[in-house]
CSV table of C-alpha atoms and ligand atoms in Angstrom, one decimal:
chain,number,residue,atom,x,y,z
A,1,MET,CA,50.6,21.2,10.0
A,2,LYS,CA,53.8,23.3,9.6
A,3,VAL,CA,54.7,25.3,12.7
A,4,TYR,CA,57.0,28.3,12.8
A,5,CYS,CA,57.9,29.7,16.1
A,6,GLU,CA,59.6,33.0,15.6
A,7,LYS,CA,61.4,35.2,18.1
A,8,ASP,CA,59.0,38.1,18.1
A,9,TYR,CA,56.1,39.8,16.3
A,10,ASP,CA,58.4,41.4,13.6
A,11,GLN,CA,59.9,38.0,12.7
A,12,ALA,CA,56.5,36.3,12.7
A,13,SER,CA,55.2,39.1,10.4
A,14,ARG,CA,58.2,38.6,8.1
A,15,ARG,CA,57.6,34.9,8.0
A,16,ALA,CA,53.9,35.3,7.2
A,17,ALA,CA,54.6,37.9,4.5
A,18,ASN,CA,57.2,35.6,2.9
A,19,ILE,CA,54.6,32.8,2.7
A,20,ILE,CA,52.0,35.2,1.1
A,21,ALA,CA,54.7,36.6,-1.3
A,22,ALA,CA,55.6,33.1,-2.4
A,23,GLN,CA,52.0,32.4,-3.2
A,24,VAL,CA,51.8,35.5,-5.4
A,25,LEU,CA,55.1,34.8,-7.1
A,26,LEU,CA,54.1,31.2,-7.9
A,27,LYS,CA,50.6,32.1,-9.1
A,28,PRO,CA,50.3,35.8,-10.0
A,29,GLU,CA,46.5,35.6,-10.6
A,30,CYS,CA,45.9,33.8,-7.2
A,31,VAL,CA,43.0,34.4,-4.9
A,32,LEU,CA,44.1,35.5,-1.4
A,33,GLY,CA,41.8,35.2,1.5
A,34,LEU,CA,42.7,38.2,3.8
A,35,ALA,CA,42.1,39.0,7.4
A,36,THR,CA,41.9,42.0,9.7
A,37,GLY,CA,42.7,42.5,13.3
A,38,SER,CA,46.0,43.7,14.7
A,39,THR,CA,47.9,40.5,14.0
A,40,PRO,CA,48.3,40.8,10.2
A,41,VAL,CA,49.3,44.5,10.2
A,42,GLY,CA,53.0,43.7,10.4
A,43,ALA,CA,52.7,41.2,7.6
A,44,TYR,CA,50.9,43.7,5.5
A,45,LYS,CA,53.6,46.3,6.1
A,46,GLU,CA,56.2,43.7,4.9
A,47,LEU,CA,54.2,43.0,1.7
A,48,ILE,CA,53.9,46.8,1.0
A,49,ALA,CA,57.7,47.1,1.3
A,50,LYS,CA,58.2,44.1,-1.0
A,51,CYS,CA,55.8,45.6,-3.5
A,52,GLU,CA,57.5,49.0,-3.4
A,53,LYS,CA,60.8,47.3,-4.0
A,54,GLY,CA,59.3,45.6,-7.1
A,55,GLU,CA,59.6,42.2,-5.5
A,56,ILE,CA,56.0,41.3,-5.9
A,57,ASP,CA,53.3,42.3,-8.3
A,58,PHE,CA,49.7,42.3,-7.0
A,59,SER,CA,48.2,43.5,-10.3
A,60,LYS,CA,46.5,40.2,-11.1
A,61,VAL,CA,45.7,39.1,-7.5
A,62,ARG,CA,42.1,38.8,-6.4
A,63,SER,CA,41.1,38.8,-2.8
A,64,VAL,CA,38.2,37.9,-0.5
A,65,ASN,CA,38.2,39.2,3.1
A,66,LEU,CA,36.8,37.1,5.9
A,67,ASP,CA,34.4,39.5,7.5
A,68,GLU,CA,32.8,42.9,8.0
A,69,TYR,CA,30.8,44.5,10.8
A,70,LYS,CA,27.1,44.7,10.0
A,71,GLY,CA,26.0,48.4,9.7
A,72,LEU,CA,29.4,50.0,9.0
A,73,SER,CA,30.0,51.7,5.7
A,74,PRO,CA,33.3,51.3,3.8
A,75,GLU,CA,34.1,54.9,4.7
A,76,ASN,CA,33.7,54.3,8.4
A,77,ASP,CA,37.2,54.1,9.8
A,78,GLN,CA,36.3,51.1,11.9
A,79,SER,CA,35.0,49.1,9.0
A,80,TYR,CA,37.1,46.2,7.8
A,81,ARG,CA,36.9,47.6,4.2
A,82,TYR,CA,38.5,50.8,5.5
A,83,PHE,CA,41.1,48.7,7.4
A,84,MET,CA,42.0,46.8,4.3
A,85,ASN,CA,42.3,49.9,2.2
A,86,THR,CA,44.5,51.8,4.6
A,87,ASN,CA,46.6,48.9,5.8
A,88,LEU,CA,47.2,47.2,2.5
A,89,PHE,CA,45.3,48.0,-0.7
A,90,ASP,CA,46.0,51.7,-0.9
A,91,HIS,CA,49.8,50.9,-0.9
A,92,ILE,CA,50.1,48.0,-3.3
A,93,ASN,CA,49.3,47.7,-7.0
A,94,ILE,CA,46.2,45.5,-6.5
A,95,ASP,CA,43.1,46.5,-8.5
A,96,LYS,CA,40.6,47.4,-5.8
A,97,ASN,CA,37.8,46.1,-8.1
A,98,ASN,CA,39.3,42.7,-7.6
A,99,THR,CA,39.1,43.0,-3.8
A,100,ASN,CA,36.0,41.8,-1.9
A,101,VAL,CA,34.7,42.4,1.6
A,102,PRO,CA,31.1,41.5,2.8
A,103,ASN,CA,28.7,44.4,2.4
A,104,GLY,CA,28.2,45.7,5.9
A,105,LEU,CA,25.6,48.2,4.7
A,106,GLU,CA,23.2,45.4,3.4
A,107,PRO,CA,20.5,45.3,6.1
A,108,ASP,CA,19.1,42.0,4.9
A,109,ALA,CA,21.4,39.5,6.4
A,110,ASP,CA,20.3,36.6,4.2
A,111,LYS,CA,20.9,38.6,1.1
A,112,ALA,CA,24.3,39.9,2.3
A,113,CYS,CA,25.4,36.3,3.1
A,114,ALA,CA,24.1,34.8,-0.1
A,115,ASP,CA,25.7,37.6,-2.2
A,116,TYR,CA,29.1,37.0,-0.6
A,117,ASP,CA,28.9,33.2,-1.0
A,118,LYS,CA,28.2,33.9,-4.7
A,119,ILE,CA,31.3,36.1,-4.9
A,120,ILE,CA,33.5,33.5,-3.2
A,121,GLU,CA,32.2,30.8,-5.5
A,122,SER,CA,32.7,32.9,-8.6
A,123,MET,CA,36.4,33.3,-7.7
A,124,GLY,CA,36.9,29.5,-8.1
A,125,GLY,CA,38.4,28.9,-4.6
A,126,VAL,CA,40.9,30.6,-2.3
A,127,ASP,CA,44.5,29.6,-2.9
A,128,LEU,CA,45.8,30.9,0.4
A,129,GLN,CA,43.7,32.0,3.4
A,130,LEU,CA,45.3,34.1,6.0
A,131,LEU,CA,43.7,33.9,9.5
A,132,GLY,CA,44.1,35.5,12.9
A,133,LEU,CA,42.9,33.9,16.1
A,134,GLY,CA,40.4,35.3,18.6
A,135,HIS,CA,40.9,34.8,22.3
A,136,ASN,CA,38.0,32.4,22.4
A,137,GLY,CA,39.3,30.5,19.4
A,138,HIS,CA,37.2,32.3,16.8
A,139,ILE,CA,38.4,32.5,13.2
A,140,ALA,CA,37.0,35.3,11.1
A,141,PHE,CA,34.0,36.1,13.3
A,142,ASN,CA,32.9,32.5,13.8
A,143,GLU,CA,32.3,32.5,17.5
A,144,PRO,CA,32.1,29.3,19.6
A,145,ALA,CA,28.9,27.6,18.7
A,146,GLU,CA,27.0,24.3,18.8
A,147,GLU,CA,28.1,23.4,15.3
A,148,PHE,CA,30.6,24.6,12.7
A,149,SER,CA,29.1,27.1,10.4
A,150,LYS,CA,29.0,26.5,6.6
A,151,GLY,CA,28.7,29.5,4.3
A,152,THR,CA,28.7,33.2,5.1
A,153,ASN,CA,26.6,33.9,8.1
A,154,CYS,CA,25.5,36.8,10.3
A,155,VAL,CA,26.8,36.4,13.8
A,156,ASN,CA,26.0,38.0,17.2
A,157,LEU,CA,29.4,38.9,18.6
A,158,THR,CA,30.3,37.5,22.0
A,159,GLN,CA,31.0,40.0,24.9
A,160,MET,CA,34.6,38.7,24.8
A,161,THR,CA,35.0,39.7,21.2
A,162,ILE,CA,33.2,43.0,21.7
A,163,ASP,CA,35.5,43.8,24.6
A,164,ALA,CA,38.7,42.7,22.7
A,165,ASN,CA,37.8,44.9,19.7
A,166,ALA,CA,36.6,47.9,21.8
A,167,ARG,CA,40.2,49.1,21.7
A,168,PHE,CA,39.7,50.3,18.2
A,169,PHE,CA,36.6,52.3,18.9
A,170,GLU,CA,35.9,55.5,20.9
A,171,SER,CA,33.9,53.5,23.4
A,172,LYS,CA,32.6,49.9,23.9
A,173,ASP,CA,29.1,51.0,23.0
A,174,GLU,CA,30.2,51.8,19.5
A,175,VAL,CA,31.4,48.3,18.7
A,176,PRO,CA,28.8,46.7,16.4
A,177,LYS,CA,27.0,43.7,17.9
A,178,GLN,CA,26.8,41.8,14.7
A,179,ALA,CA,29.0,40.9,11.8
A,180,TYR,CA,28.9,39.1,8.5
A,181,THR,CA,31.5,36.4,8.3
A,182,MET,CA,32.7,33.8,5.9
A,183,GLY,CA,31.7,30.4,7.3
A,184,ILE,CA,34.0,27.6,8.7
A,185,ALA,CA,33.2,25.3,5.8
A,186,SER,CA,34.2,28.0,3.3
A,187,ILE,CA,37.4,28.7,5.2
A,188,MET,CA,38.2,25.0,5.2
A,189,GLN,CA,37.9,24.9,1.4
A,190,ALA,CA,40.9,27.1,0.9
A,191,LYS,CA,43.8,25.2,-0.6
A,192,LYS,CA,46.2,26.5,1.9
A,193,ILE,CA,45.7,28.2,5.3
A,194,LEU,CA,48.2,30.5,7.1
A,195,ILE,CA,47.2,31.3,10.7
A,196,VAL,CA,49.2,33.8,12.7
A,197,ALA,CA,49.1,34.3,16.4
A,198,CYS,CA,51.2,36.6,18.5
A,199,GLY,CA,51.5,37.6,22.1
A,200,GLU,CA,51.3,35.9,25.5
A,201,ASP,CA,47.5,36.5,25.6
A,202,LYS,CA,47.2,34.0,22.7
A,203,ALA,CA,49.3,31.2,24.2
A,204,GLU,CA,46.4,29.4,25.9
A,205,ILE,CA,44.1,29.5,22.9
A,206,VAL,CA,46.9,28.4,20.5
A,207,LYS,CA,47.4,25.3,22.7
A,208,LYS,CA,43.7,24.6,23.0
A,209,ALA,CA,43.0,25.1,19.3
A,210,PHE,CA,45.9,23.0,18.0
A,211,THR,CA,46.4,20.3,20.6
A,212,GLY,CA,43.0,20.1,22.1
A,213,PRO,CA,39.8,18.3,21.0
A,214,ILE,CA,38.2,19.4,17.7
A,215,THR,CA,35.0,21.1,18.7
A,216,PRO,CA,32.8,24.0,17.5
A,217,GLN,CA,33.3,25.5,21.0
A,218,VAL,CA,36.8,26.3,19.8
A,219,PRO,CA,36.2,27.1,16.1
A,220,ALA,CA,39.9,27.2,15.1
A,221,SER,CA,40.3,23.6,16.3
A,222,VAL,CA,38.8,22.5,13.0
A,223,LEU,CA,42.0,23.5,11.3
A,224,GLN,CA,43.6,20.4,12.7
A,225,LEU,CA,41.6,18.6,10.0
A,226,HIS,CA,42.9,20.8,7.1
A,227,PRO,CA,45.5,19.1,4.9
A,228,ASP,CA,47.7,22.2,4.4
A,229,VAL,CA,47.9,24.5,7.5
A,230,THR,CA,50.9,26.7,8.5
A,231,LEU,CA,50.9,28.2,12.0
A,232,VAL,CA,53.2,31.1,12.5
A,233,GLY,CA,53.6,32.6,16.0
A,234,ASP,CA,56.0,34.5,18.1
A,235,ALA,CA,57.7,32.8,21.1
A,236,ALA,CA,55.1,34.2,23.5
A,237,ALA,CA,52.1,32.8,21.7
A,238,MET,CA,53.8,29.5,21.0
A,239,LYS,CA,55.2,28.8,24.4
A,240,TYR,CA,53.1,25.6,24.9
A,241,MET,CA,53.8,24.4,21.3
A,242,VAL,CA,57.6,24.0,21.4
B,301,GLP,C1,38.6,40.0,15.0
B,301,GLP,C2,38.6,39.5,13.6
B,301,GLP,C3,39.4,38.2,13.4
B,301,GLP,C4,40.7,38.3,14.1
B,301,GLP,C5,40.5,38.6,15.6
B,301,GLP,C6,41.8,38.6,16.3
B,301,GLP,O1,37.6,39.5,15.8
B,301,GLP,N1,37.3,39.3,13.1
B,301,GLP,O2,39.5,37.9,12.0
B,301,GLP,O3,41.4,37.2,13.9
B,301,GLP,O4,39.9,39.8,15.7
B,301,GLP,O5,42.3,39.9,16.3
B,301,GLP,P1,43.8,40.4,16.7
B,301,GLP,O6,44.6,40.0,15.6
B,301,GLP,O7,43.7,41.9,16.8
B,301,GLP,O8,44.1,39.7,18.0
């Protein structure tokens, strides 16, 4: 595992954006696995700036996002499709037809998950998967569980995740209780993984996930087994890692 401990959030975002930009430069038709949450917003801003300056070209890039709330439409400003459009896709020259997010409006969970697995498969594998890290060690929306999930699955969000994500909603009651998420096995199939964690509140879980036992109770711990992982964090999140 490659570990970058950066001074602050802006530097960590710059580092993450550079790694993504390098992937796009080396393989313009690459498949990017993309993430939501507050952590990647800075990296997305950097990528937008690079694209505006003509330093990177997203026109051939394809993408798959990790997850989506069940029941939210793409137009709902809390949906992850809306997040991706407003924080990245609307500002770069990617063809939105080549971007994928699970269909939150599909009420049949089995169908929604199977459809998304087919999409991931049809893309021929993810070249670089970007990840954030939940406070309980979740990656995408794979919550602590008895076993590591395989393909796309429908999860019941834990109270911790609902509480953490409530800051984006008008009230806690509005946070959906379920989500469709790419599975752990699918995430592990990405050729390269880039995980970003920032802030003091992530320090404990970074330590647990990357230096503790590998267990589905800490989903991100599985990344210790991946052959090409880069962990980027700010000094606060990485305080036990240096
Ligand atoms: C959500 C997302 C995850 C993300 C996590 C952490 O639960 N489904 O993909 O990694 O939040 O979010 P943040 O970056 O805001 O701490």
